Amino acid sequence: MYNDVSFLVDGQMTLYEQQSETNANMPLRGLFYFAQLYQKHIAKKDLNLHQSSLIKIPNPRFIVFYNGDTKKAERYKLRLSDAFELEDKTGDFEWTADVININQGANETLVKKCKSLYDYVRLVGRISDNKKKEMEIGQAAREAVDWAIKENFLEGFVREQKEEIIAMCLTEFDEESAIRGWREDGRKEKAVEDARSFYANGVSLEIIAKSLNMTEEEVKEIVKDVPVTA
């Protein structure tokens, strides 16, 4: 596991993570990240957790920058307690992730106050626009990076780290496509399960096909070995 970037300044440990997909599991991931950061901090300071007096640790702050395609609020908070199997409103075991939408047009005041963030948003936005023009991802990333170099984004960093940035973009967008593919595969598997279950319980091929947006021939192939029990 690794995090994007973290800072320890004036008693506050801040971790920044960037996501191009919505992810409700960020509070749990943040908890794992901070556990590692605190372990390193304690080891570096040579602190003893078995001593009787209280050890002071930096205050945590977990920020997630979101720039995916799904429309989201400008800012919202994710809570670890949402993942608990049993509802718990005590707040005794809480961990949060503050999500900041950095898509073009969102949080403009914040983005424009930080030129590096502003440049990054425009670079990623350029890649997304290129993809919408049906450019292949490698071409989309290279065109966007070349454009960013001409605009002197990130004060020359893009020019100096051109190939690394392109590789990062390819990895990120490939992961995004993979996640969408996994979701699509999951939907297909669920449709197959439903078709077989419906057929086993006496539902007609016509009704199954209409309800699952399939052809009757597709359904017939899926259920050909399913015994009818009702």
Tab-separated table of C-alpha atoms in Angstrom:
chain	number	residue	atom	x	y	z
A	1	MET	CA	0.000	0.000	0.000
A	2	TYR	CA	1.121	3.555	-0.651
A	3	ASN	CA	-0.360	6.996	-0.417
A	4	ASP	CA	-0.086	9.880	-2.867
A	5	VAL	CA	1.572	12.481	-0.634
A	6	SER	CA	1.655	13.313	3.070
A	7	PHE	CA	3.039	16.196	5.128
A	8	LEU	CA	3.778	16.770	8.792
A	9	VAL	CA	3.597	20.489	9.565
A	10	ASP	CA	3.183	22.185	12.951
A	11	GLY	CA	1.624	19.217	14.751
A	12	GLN	CA	-0.706	18.211	11.912
A	13	MET	CA	-0.220	15.155	9.701
A	14	THR	CA	-2.041	15.737	6.415
A	15	LEU	CA	-2.456	13.116	3.736
A	16	TYR	CA	-3.607	14.010	0.213
A	17	GLU	CA	-4.974	11.299	-2.089
A	18	GLN	CA	-6.205	11.708	-5.672
A	19	GLN	CA	-9.007	9.551	-7.088
A	20	SER	CA	-10.457	9.428	-10.604
A	21	GLU	CA	-13.214	7.030	-9.479
A	22	THR	CA	-15.711	7.430	-6.659
A	23	ASN	CA	-14.665	5.210	-3.767
A	24	ALA	CA	-16.718	4.884	-0.586
A	25	ASN	CA	-13.869	2.933	1.032
A	26	MET	CA	-11.521	5.911	1.356
A	27	PRO	CA	-12.018	6.287	5.153
A	28	LEU	CA	-10.877	2.691	5.692
A	29	ARG	CA	-7.973	3.132	3.297
A	30	GLY	CA	-7.062	6.355	5.093
A	31	LEU	CA	-7.104	4.540	8.428
A	32	PHE	CA	-4.590	2.026	7.057
A	33	TYR	CA	-2.414	4.776	5.576
A	34	PHE	CA	-2.308	6.741	8.821
A	35	ALA	CA	-1.561	3.619	10.861
A	36	GLN	CA	1.584	3.205	8.754
A	37	LEU	CA	2.467	6.897	9.006
A	38	TYR	CA	2.064	6.881	12.790
A	39	GLN	CA	4.197	3.737	13.075
A	40	LYS	CA	6.970	5.494	11.145
A	41	HIS	CA	6.558	8.655	13.233
A	42	ILE	CA	6.776	6.751	16.525
A	43	ALA	CA	9.812	4.781	15.361
A	44	LYS	CA	11.561	7.938	14.145
A	45	LYS	CA	10.922	9.705	17.471
A	46	ASP	CA	11.920	6.546	19.381
A	47	LEU	CA	8.709	6.695	21.416
A	48	ASN	CA	7.631	3.900	23.740
A	49	LEU	CA	3.948	2.906	23.519
A	50	HIS	CA	4.272	0.837	26.712
A	51	GLN	CA	5.092	3.794	28.929
A	52	SER	CA	2.415	4.916	31.391
A	53	SER	CA	2.321	8.580	30.331
A	54	LEU	CA	0.383	9.670	27.260
A	55	ILE	CA	2.304	9.957	23.999
A	56	LYS	CA	1.203	12.896	21.883
A	57	ILE	CA	0.823	12.358	18.140
A	58	PRO	CA	0.166	14.786	15.245
A	59	ASN	CA	-3.459	15.553	14.402
A	60	PRO	CA	-4.593	13.638	11.298
A	61	ARG	CA	-6.273	15.202	8.278
A	62	PHE	CA	-7.226	13.132	5.229
A	63	ILE	CA	-8.058	14.969	1.995
A	64	VAL	CA	-9.203	13.205	-1.173
A	65	PHE	CA	-9.107	15.148	-4.440
A	66	TYR	CA	-11.718	13.733	-6.822
A	67	ASN	CA	-11.668	14.325	-10.592
A	68	GLY	CA	-13.800	11.502	-12.003
A	69	ASP	CA	-16.631	11.569	-14.528
A	70	THR	CA	-19.436	10.888	-12.038
A	71	LYS	CA	-21.063	14.154	-10.962
A	72	LYS	CA	-20.470	14.808	-7.254
A	73	ALA	CA	-20.902	17.691	-4.825
A	74	GLU	CA	-18.075	20.219	-4.567
A	75	ARG	CA	-17.187	18.928	-1.090
A	76	TYR	CA	-18.494	16.045	0.958
A	77	LYS	CA	-17.390	13.817	3.803
A	78	LEU	CA	-17.054	10.030	3.871
A	79	ARG	CA	-17.243	8.288	7.240
A	80	LEU	CA	-15.841	4.969	8.388
A	81	SER	CA	-19.007	4.293	10.400
A	82	ASP	CA	-20.979	4.007	7.139
A	83	ALA	CA	-19.143	0.726	6.564
A	84	PHE	CA	-20.007	-0.803	9.957
A	85	GLU	CA	-22.242	-3.857	9.693
A	86	LEU	CA	-24.197	-2.628	12.716
A	87	GLU	CA	-25.275	1.009	12.864
A	88	ASP	CA	-23.175	3.021	15.301
A	89	LYS	CA	-23.968	6.688	15.931
A	90	THR	CA	-21.768	7.073	19.013
A	91	GLY	CA	-18.818	8.441	17.052
A	92	ASP	CA	-16.492	6.434	19.309
A	93	PHE	CA	-14.803	4.726	16.374
A	94	GLU	CA	-14.900	7.223	13.543
A	95	TRP	CA	-12.508	8.067	10.739
A	96	THR	CA	-13.296	10.477	7.940
A	97	ALA	CA	-12.151	11.441	4.470
A	98	ASP	CA	-12.864	14.956	3.232
A	99	VAL	CA	-13.514	14.720	-0.501
A	100	ILE	CA	-12.890	17.815	-2.632
A	101	ASN	CA	-14.151	17.776	-6.200
A	102	ILE	CA	-11.473	19.298	-8.455
A	103	ASN	CA	-13.170	18.773	-11.799
A	104	GLN	CA	-13.231	21.809	-14.050
A	105	GLY	CA	-15.877	24.220	-12.777
A	106	ALA	CA	-15.878	22.877	-9.198
A	107	ASN	CA	-14.182	24.563	-6.220
A	108	GLU	CA	-12.778	27.187	-8.576
A	109	THR	CA	-11.740	29.555	-5.783
A	110	LEU	CA	-9.680	26.868	-4.053
A	111	VAL	CA	-8.162	25.540	-7.273
A	112	LYS	CA	-7.142	28.982	-8.537
A	113	LYS	CA	-5.474	29.824	-5.222
A	114	CYS	CA	-3.068	26.929	-5.766
A	115	LYS	CA	-1.407	27.175	-9.187
A	116	SER	CA	0.007	23.649	-9.032
A	117	LEU	CA	-3.457	22.226	-8.368
A	118	TYR	CA	-4.927	24.450	-11.094
A	119	ASP	CA	-2.341	23.229	-13.607
A	120	TYR	CA	-2.943	19.616	-12.618
A	121	VAL	CA	-6.729	19.958	-13.037
A	122	ARG	CA	-6.280	21.440	-16.516
A	123	LEU	CA	-3.827	18.689	-17.525
A	124	VAL	CA	-6.160	15.898	-16.426
A	125	GLY	CA	-9.099	17.725	-17.991
A	126	ARG	CA	-7.216	17.917	-21.297
A	127	ILE	CA	-6.621	14.148	-21.233
A	128	SER	CA	-10.317	13.502	-20.501
A	129	ASP	CA	-11.364	15.829	-23.341
A	130	ASN	CA	-8.994	14.017	-25.698
A	131	LYS	CA	-10.495	10.678	-24.715
A	132	LYS	CA	-13.968	12.031	-25.469
A	133	LYS	CA	-12.664	12.831	-28.959
A	134	GLU	CA	-11.976	9.076	-29.204
A	135	MET	CA	-8.207	9.436	-29.040
A	136	GLU	CA	-6.334	6.329	-27.949
A	137	ILE	CA	-5.191	6.810	-24.337
A	138	GLY	CA	-1.483	6.998	-25.199
A	139	GLN	CA	-2.121	9.671	-27.830
A	140	ALA	CA	-4.492	11.529	-25.474
A	141	ALA	CA	-1.884	11.634	-22.705
A	142	ARG	CA	1.008	12.674	-24.966
A	143	GLU	CA	-0.980	15.463	-26.615
A	144	ALA	CA	-2.054	16.783	-23.201
A	145	VAL	CA	1.489	16.649	-21.807
A	146	ASP	CA	2.941	18.399	-24.879
A	147	TRP	CA	0.251	21.073	-24.492
A	148	ALA	CA	1.085	21.446	-20.784
A	149	ILE	CA	4.778	21.900	-21.633
A	150	LYS	CA	3.923	24.724	-24.044
A	151	GLU	CA	1.814	26.342	-21.320
A	152	ASN	CA	4.666	25.871	-18.797
A	153	PHE	CA	2.415	24.049	-16.355
A	154	LEU	CA	3.793	23.149	-12.936
A	155	GLU	CA	6.716	25.510	-13.481
A	156	GLY	CA	8.663	23.242	-15.790
A	157	PHE	CA	8.023	20.016	-13.871
A	158	VAL	CA	6.008	18.554	-16.774
A	159	ARG	CA	8.877	19.190	-19.187
A	160	GLU	CA	11.445	17.617	-16.857
A	161	GLN	CA	9.335	14.590	-15.976
A	162	LYS	CA	7.492	14.161	-19.296
A	163	GLU	CA	7.855	10.394	-19.722
A	164	GLU	CA	7.152	9.673	-16.053
A	165	ILE	CA	3.976	11.773	-16.174
A	166	ILE	CA	2.775	10.037	-19.335
A	167	ALA	CA	3.435	6.650	-17.736
A	168	MET	CA	1.510	7.743	-14.623
A	169	CYS	CA	-1.436	8.921	-16.746
A	170	LEU	CA	-1.499	5.674	-18.697
A	171	THR	CA	-1.469	3.654	-15.485
A	172	GLU	CA	-4.208	5.749	-13.890
A	173	PHE	CA	-6.539	5.690	-16.884
A	174	ASP	CA	-5.869	1.990	-17.513
A	175	GLU	CA	-6.856	1.282	-13.895
A	176	GLU	CA	-9.983	3.384	-14.365
A	177	SER	CA	-10.919	1.365	-17.465
A	178	ALA	CA	-10.187	-1.871	-15.637
A	179	ILE	CA	-12.439	-0.906	-12.745
A	180	ARG	CA	-15.249	-0.110	-15.157
A	181	GLY	CA	-14.620	-3.422	-16.891
A	182	TRP	CA	-14.813	-5.309	-13.605
A	183	ARG	CA	-18.099	-3.584	-12.819
A	184	GLU	CA	-19.452	-4.482	-16.236
A	185	ASP	CA	-18.321	-8.086	-15.769
A	186	GLY	CA	-20.078	-8.108	-12.405
A	187	ARG	CA	-23.310	-6.905	-13.994
A	188	LYS	CA	-23.088	-9.616	-16.655
A	189	GLU	CA	-22.495	-12.314	-14.045
A	190	LYS	CA	-25.504	-11.070	-12.061
A	191	ALA	CA	-27.676	-11.117	-15.207
A	192	VAL	CA	-26.664	-14.714	-15.923
A	193	GLU	CA	-27.457	-15.731	-12.332
A	194	ASP	CA	-30.844	-14.015	-12.497
A	195	ALA	CA	-31.720	-15.604	-15.829
A	196	ARG	CA	-30.934	-19.085	-14.557
A	197	SER	CA	-32.816	-18.509	-11.311
A	198	PHE	CA	-35.905	-17.097	-13.068
A	199	TYR	CA	-35.976	-19.954	-15.564
A	200	ALA	CA	-35.595	-22.576	-12.829
A	201	ASN	CA	-38.676	-21.114	-11.179
A	202	GLY	CA	-40.812	-21.308	-14.312
A	203	VAL	CA	-40.465	-17.779	-15.729
A	204	SER	CA	-40.812	-17.762	-19.528
A	205	LEU	CA	-37.916	-17.029	-21.869
A	206	GLU	CA	-39.783	-14.000	-23.237
A	207	ILE	CA	-40.253	-12.373	-19.825
A	208	ILE	CA	-36.654	-13.125	-18.762
A	209	ALA	CA	-35.317	-11.608	-21.987
A	210	LYS	CA	-37.369	-8.431	-21.577
A	211	SER	CA	-36.512	-7.974	-17.893
A	212	LEU	CA	-32.762	-8.484	-18.435
A	213	ASN	CA	-32.519	-6.670	-21.780
A	214	MET	CA	-31.436	-9.818	-23.628
A	215	THR	CA	-32.639	-11.671	-26.702
A	216	GLU	CA	-34.568	-14.902	-26.203
A	217	GLU	CA	-31.754	-16.742	-27.985
A	218	GLU	CA	-29.213	-15.410	-25.453
A	219	VAL	CA	-31.408	-16.493	-22.566
A	220	LYS	CA	-31.981	-19.920	-24.132
A	221	GLU	CA	-28.216	-20.466	-24.359
A	222	ILE	CA	-27.682	-19.420	-20.729
A	223	VAL	CA	-30.410	-21.677	-19.302
A	224	LYS	CA	-30.039	-24.684	-21.604
A	225	ASP	CA	-28.832	-26.931	-18.772
A	226	VAL	CA	-31.079	-25.537	-16.004
A	227	PRO	CA	-33.791	-27.911	-14.712
A	228	VAL	CA	-37.208	-26.314	-14.234
A	229	THR	CA	-38.507	-26.838	-10.691
A	230	ALA	CA	-41.746	-24.907	-10.821
